[in-house]
């Protein structure tokens, strides 16, 4: 994922989401120093996305090579009057000025094999 690029993981909702504290596990593989923004979005057809929660974190590459860098945090979040079929989206965006197209960071999709966790969110209760 290069600077300005984003990746999304989507989930189809069954109903509303309460306001409260969101928990993020945002472990990733870092190829060079990178600032990453994590957004939780409520997506509906023909309506602009609503940002429910957001985090930003700076990652530096590990000295050990291709290992995940751990990141875990909480953030306050808005309620969503979602209906069945709406989507909840976890979006990862690399911030900064790199323009050569090479990836700076990717979410850890390898879990323990990369000595980390697969990114996830825990919704407010």
Coordinates of N, CA and C in Angstrom, one line a residue:
X1 N 0.8 -1.2 0.0 CA 0.0 0.0 0.0 C 0.9 1.2 0.0
X2 N 0.9 2.0 -1.1 CA 1.7 3.2 -1.2 C 0.9 4.4 -0.5
X3 N 1.6 5.5 -0.4 CA 1.1 6.7 0.2 C -0.1 7.1 -0.6
X4 N -1.2 7.4 0.1 CA -2.5 7.8 -0.6 C -3.3 6.7 -1.0
X5 N -2.8 5.5 -1.0 CA -3.6 4.3 -1.4 C -4.4 3.9 -0.1
X6 N -5.5 3.2 -0.3 CA -6.2 2.7 0.8 C -6.7 1.3 0.5
X7 N -6.8 0.5 1.5 CA -7.4 -0.8 1.5 C -8.6 -0.9 2.3
X8 N -9.5 -1.7 2.0 CA -10.8 -1.8 2.8 C -11.1 -3.3 3.0
X9 N -11.7 -3.5 4.2 CA -12.3 -4.8 4.6 C -13.7 -4.4 4.9
X10 N -14.7 -5.1 4.3 CA -16.1 -4.8 4.4 C -16.8 -6.0 5.0
X11 N -17.9 -5.6 5.8 CA -18.8 -6.6 6.5 C -20.2 -6.1 6.3
X12 N -21.1 -7.0 5.9 CA -22.5 -6.6 5.8 C -23.2 -6.6 7.1
X13 N -23.8 -5.5 7.5 CA -24.5 -5.4 8.8 C -25.9 -6.0 8.8
X14 N -26.4 -6.3 10.0 CA -27.7 -6.8 10.2 C -28.6 -5.7 10.8
X15 N -28.0 -4.7 11.4 CA -28.8 -3.7 12.1 C -27.9 -2.6 12.7
X16 N -28.5 -1.8 13.6 CA -27.8 -0.6 14.1 C -26.6 -1.0 15.0
X17 N -25.7 0.0 15.1 CA -24.5 -0.1 16.0 C -24.6 1.0 17.0
X18 N -24.3 0.7 18.3 CA -24.3 1.6 19.4 C -23.1 2.5 19.4
X19 N -23.3 3.7 19.9 CA -22.1 4.6 20.2 C -21.3 4.0 21.3
X20 N -20.0 4.4 21.4 CA -19.2 3.9 22.5 C -17.7 3.7 22.0
X21 N -17.0 2.9 22.8 CA -15.6 2.7 22.5 C -15.4 1.6 21.5
X22 N -14.6 1.9 20.5 CA -14.2 0.9 19.5 C -12.8 0.4 19.8
X23 N -12.5 -0.8 19.6 CA -11.2 -1.4 19.8 C -10.6 -1.8 18.5
X24 N -9.4 -1.4 18.2 CA -8.7 -1.8 17.0 C -7.4 -2.6 17.2
X25 N -7.3 -3.6 16.5 CA -6.0 -4.3 16.4 C -5.5 -4.0 14.9
X26 N -4.4 -3.2 14.8 CA -4.0 -2.8 13.5 C -2.6 -3.2 13.2
X27 N -2.2 -4.4 13.5 CA -0.8 -4.9 13.2 C -0.6 -4.9 11.7
X28 N 0.7 -4.5 11.4 CA 1.0 -4.4 9.9 C 2.4 -4.7 9.7
X29 N 2.7 -4.9 8.4 CA 4.1 -5.1 7.9 C 4.5 -3.8 7.3
X30 N 5.7 -3.3 7.9 CA 6.1 -2.0 7.5 C 7.4 -2.1 6.7
X31 N 7.5 -1.5 5.5 CA 8.6 -1.6 4.7 C 9.5 -0.3 4.8
X32 N 8.9 0.8 5.2 CA 9.6 2.0 5.5 C 8.8 2.8 6.4
X33 N 9.3 3.8 7.1 CA 8.5 4.6 8.0 C 7.2 5.1 7.4
X34 N 6.1 4.9 8.1 CA 4.8 5.2 7.5 C 3.8 5.7 8.6
X35 N 3.0 6.7 8.2 CA 1.9 7.1 9.1 C 0.6 6.4 8.5
X36 N -0.1 5.7 9.3 CA -1.3 5.0 8.8 C -2.5 5.5 9.5
X37 N -3.6 5.7 8.7 CA -4.9 6.1 9.3 C -5.8 4.9 9.2
X38 N -6.5 4.6 10.2 CA -7.5 3.5 10.3 C -8.8 4.2 10.5
X39 N -9.8 3.9 9.6 CA -11.1 4.5 9.7 C -12.2 3.3 9.7
X40 N -13.2 3.5 10.6 CA -14.3 2.6 10.6 C -15.4 3.4 9.9
X41 N -16.0 2.9 8.8 CA -17.0 3.6 8.1 C -18.3 2.9 8.1
X42 N -19.4 3.6 8.1 CA -20.7 3.1 7.8 C -21.1 3.5 6.4
X43 N -21.3 2.4 5.6 CA -21.5 2.6 4.1 C -22.9 2.2 3.8
X44 N -23.7 3.1 3.1 CA -25.0 2.8 2.6 C -25.1 3.2 1.1
X45 N -26.0 2.5 0.4 CA -26.1 2.8 -1.0 C -26.6 4.2 -1.2
X46 N -25.9 4.9 -2.2 CA -26.3 6.3 -2.6 C -26.2 7.3 -1.5
X47 N -25.4 7.1 -0.5 CA -25.2 8.0 0.6 C -23.7 8.1 0.9
X48 N -23.2 9.2 1.2 CA -21.8 9.4 1.6 C -21.5 8.5 2.8
X49 N -20.3 8.0 2.8 CA -19.8 7.2 4.0 C -19.8 8.1 5.2
X50 N -20.1 7.5 6.4 CA -20.0 8.2 7.7 C -18.8 7.5 8.4
X51 N -17.9 8.4 8.9 CA -16.8 7.9 9.7 C -17.3 7.7 11.1
X52 N -17.2 6.5 11.6 CA -17.7 6.2 13.0 C -16.5 6.3 14.0
X53 N -15.3 5.9 13.6 CA -14.2 6.0 14.5 C -12.9 6.1 13.7
X54 N -11.9 6.7 14.3 CA -10.6 6.9 13.5 C -9.4 6.8 14.5
X55 N -8.3 6.3 13.9 CA -7.0 6.2 14.6 C -5.9 6.6 13.6
X56 N -4.8 7.1 14.1 CA -3.6 7.3 13.3 C -2.4 6.7 14.1
X57 N -1.5 6.1 13.4 CA -0.3 5.6 14.1 C 0.9 5.6 13.2
X58 N 2.1 5.9 13.7 CA 3.3 5.9 13.0 C 4.0 4.5 13.2
X59 N 4.4 3.9 12.1 CA 5.1 2.6 12.1 C 6.5 2.8 11.5
X60 N 7.5 2.2 12.2 CA 8.8 2.1 11.6 C 9.1 0.7 11.3
X61 N 9.9 0.4 10.3 CA 10.3 -1.0 9.9 C 11.0 -1.7 11.1
X62 N 10.7 -3.0 11.3 CA 11.5 -3.7 12.4 C 12.9 -4.0 12.0
X63 N 13.7 -4.1 13.0 CA 15.1 -4.5 12.7 C 15.2 -6.0 12.3
X64 N 14.1 -6.8 12.7 CA 14.1 -8.2 12.5 C 13.7 -8.6 11.1
X65 N 13.4 -7.6 10.2 CA 13.0 -8.0 8.8 C 11.5 -8.0 8.6
X66 N 10.9 -9.1 8.1 CA 9.5 -9.1 7.7 C 8.6 -9.6 8.8
X67 N 8.6 -8.9 9.9 CA 7.8 -9.2 11.1 C 6.7 -8.1 11.2
X68 N 5.5 -8.5 11.7 CA 4.5 -7.5 11.9 C 4.9 -6.6 13.1
X69 N 4.4 -5.3 13.0 CA 4.6 -4.4 14.0 C 3.2 -4.3 14.7
X70 N 3.2 -4.5 16.0 CA 1.9 -4.5 16.8 C 1.4 -3.1 16.9
X71 N 0.1 -3.0 16.8 CA -0.6 -1.7 17.1 C -2.0 -2.1 17.6
X72 N -2.4 -1.5 18.8 CA -3.7 -1.8 19.4 C -4.1 -0.6 20.1
X73 N -5.4 -0.1 19.9 CA -5.8 1.1 20.5 C -7.4 1.2 20.6
X74 N -7.9 2.0 21.5 CA -9.3 2.3 21.6 C -9.6 3.7 21.1
X75 N -10.8 3.9 20.6 CA -11.2 5.3 20.2 C -12.7 5.4 20.4
X76 N -13.2 6.6 20.8 CA -14.6 6.8 20.9 C -15.3 6.8 19.5
X77 N -16.5 6.3 19.4 CA -17.1 6.2 18.1 C -18.6 6.6 18.2
X78 N -19.1 6.9 17.0 CA -20.5 7.3 16.8 C -21.4 6.1 16.7
X79 N -22.7 6.3 16.9 CA -23.7 5.3 16.7 C -24.0 5.3 15.2
X80 N -24.5 4.2 14.7 CA -24.9 4.1 13.3 C -26.3 3.5 13.3
X81 N -27.3 4.2 12.7 CA -28.7 3.7 12.6 C -28.7 2.8 11.4
X82 N -27.8 1.8 11.3 CA -27.7 1.0 10.2 C -28.9 0.0 10.0
X83 N -29.1 -0.4 8.8 CA -30.1 -1.3 8.5 C -29.5 -2.6 7.8
X84 N -30.2 -3.7 7.8 CA -29.7 -4.9 7.2 C -29.3 -4.6 5.8
X85 N -28.1 -5.0 5.4 CA -27.5 -4.8 4.1 C -26.6 -3.6 4.0
X86 N -26.6 -2.7 5.0 CA -25.6 -1.6 5.0 C -24.2 -2.3 5.3
X87 N -23.1 -1.6 5.1 CA -21.8 -2.2 5.3 C -21.0 -1.4 6.4
X88 N -20.2 -2.2 7.1 CA -19.2 -1.6 8.0 C -17.9 -1.9 7.4
X89 N -17.1 -0.8 7.3 CA -15.8 -0.9 6.5 C -14.7 -0.5 7.4
X90 N -13.6 -1.3 7.4 CA -12.4 -0.9 8.1 C -11.4 -0.5 6.9
X91 N -11.1 0.8 6.9 CA -10.2 1.3 5.8 C -8.9 1.7 6.4
X92 N -7.8 1.2 5.7 CA -6.4 1.5 6.0 C -5.9 2.5 5.0
X93 N -5.3 3.6 5.4 CA -4.8 4.6 4.4 C -3.4 5.0 4.8
X94 N -2.4 4.9 3.9 CA -1.1 5.4 4.2 C -1.0 6.9 3.9
X95 N -0.5 7.7 4.9 CA -0.5 9.1 4.7 C 1.0 9.5 4.4
X96 N 1.2 10.7 3.8 CA 2.6 11.1 3.6 C 2.8 11.6 2.2
X97 N 4.1 11.6 1.8 CA 4.5 12.1 0.5 C 5.1 11.2 -0.5
X98 N 5.3 9.9 -0.1 CA 5.9 9.0 -1.0 C 5.1 8.8 -2.3
X99 N 5.7 8.9 -3.5 CA 5.0 8.8 -4.7 C 5.5 7.8 -5.7
X100 N 6.4 7.0 -5.3 CA 7.0 6.0 -6.3 C 6.2 4.7 -6.4
X101 N 5.1 4.6 -5.7 CA 4.2 3.5 -5.9 C 4.5 2.3 -5.1
X102 N 5.7 2.2 -4.5 CA 6.1 1.0 -3.7 C 5.3 1.0 -2.4
X103 N 5.0 -0.2 -1.9 CA 4.3 -0.2 -0.7 C 5.1 0.3 0.5
X104 N 4.5 0.9 1.5 CA 5.2 1.4 2.7 C 4.7 0.5 3.9
X105 N 3.5 0.0 3.8 CA 2.8 -0.7 4.9 C 1.7 -1.6 4.3
X106 N 1.5 -2.8 4.9 CA 0.4 -3.6 4.5 C -0.2 -4.2 5.8
X107 N -1.5 -4.4 5.9 CA -2.1 -5.0 7.1 C -1.6 -6.4 7.2
X108 N -1.4 -6.9 8.4 CA -0.8 -8.2 8.6 C -1.9 -9.3 8.4
X109 N -1.9 -9.8 7.2 CA -2.8 -10.9 6.8 C -2.3 -12.3 7.1
X110 N -1.0 -12.4 7.7 CA -0.4 -13.7 8.0 C -0.5 -14.0 9.4
X111 N -1.1 -13.2 10.3 CA -1.3 -13.5 11.7 C 0.0 -13.9 12.4
X112 N -0.1 -15.0 13.1 CA 1.1 -15.5 13.9 C 2.3 -15.8 13.1
X113 N 2.1 -16.2 11.8 CA 3.2 -16.5 10.9 C 4.2 -15.3 10.7
X114 N 3.6 -14.1 10.9 CA 4.4 -12.9 10.8 C 4.6 -12.3 12.1
X115 N 4.4 -13.1 13.2 CA 4.6 -12.7 14.6 C 3.7 -11.5 15.0
X116 N 2.5 -11.6 14.5 CA 1.5 -10.5 14.8 C 0.1 -11.1 14.8
X117 N -0.8 -10.2 14.7 CA -2.3 -10.5 14.7 C -2.9 -10.0 13.4
X118 N -3.9 -10.6 13.0 CA -4.7 -10.1 11.8 C -5.5 -8.9 12.3
X119 N -5.5 -7.8 11.6 CA -6.3 -6.6 12.0 C -7.7 -6.9 12.2
X120 N -8.3 -6.3 13.2 CA -9.7 -6.5 13.5 C -10.2 -5.3 14.3
X121 N -11.5 -5.2 14.4 CA -12.2 -4.2 15.3 C -13.2 -4.9 16.2
X122 N -13.4 -4.3 17.3 CA -14.4 -4.8 18.3 C -15.4 -3.6 18.4
X123 N -16.7 -3.9 18.1 CA -17.7 -2.9 18.1 C -18.1 -2.5 19.6
X124 N -18.6 -1.3 19.8 CA -19.1 -0.9 21.1 C -20.3 -1.8 21.5
X125 N -20.5 -2.0 22.8 CA -21.6 -2.8 23.2 C -22.7 -1.9 23.8

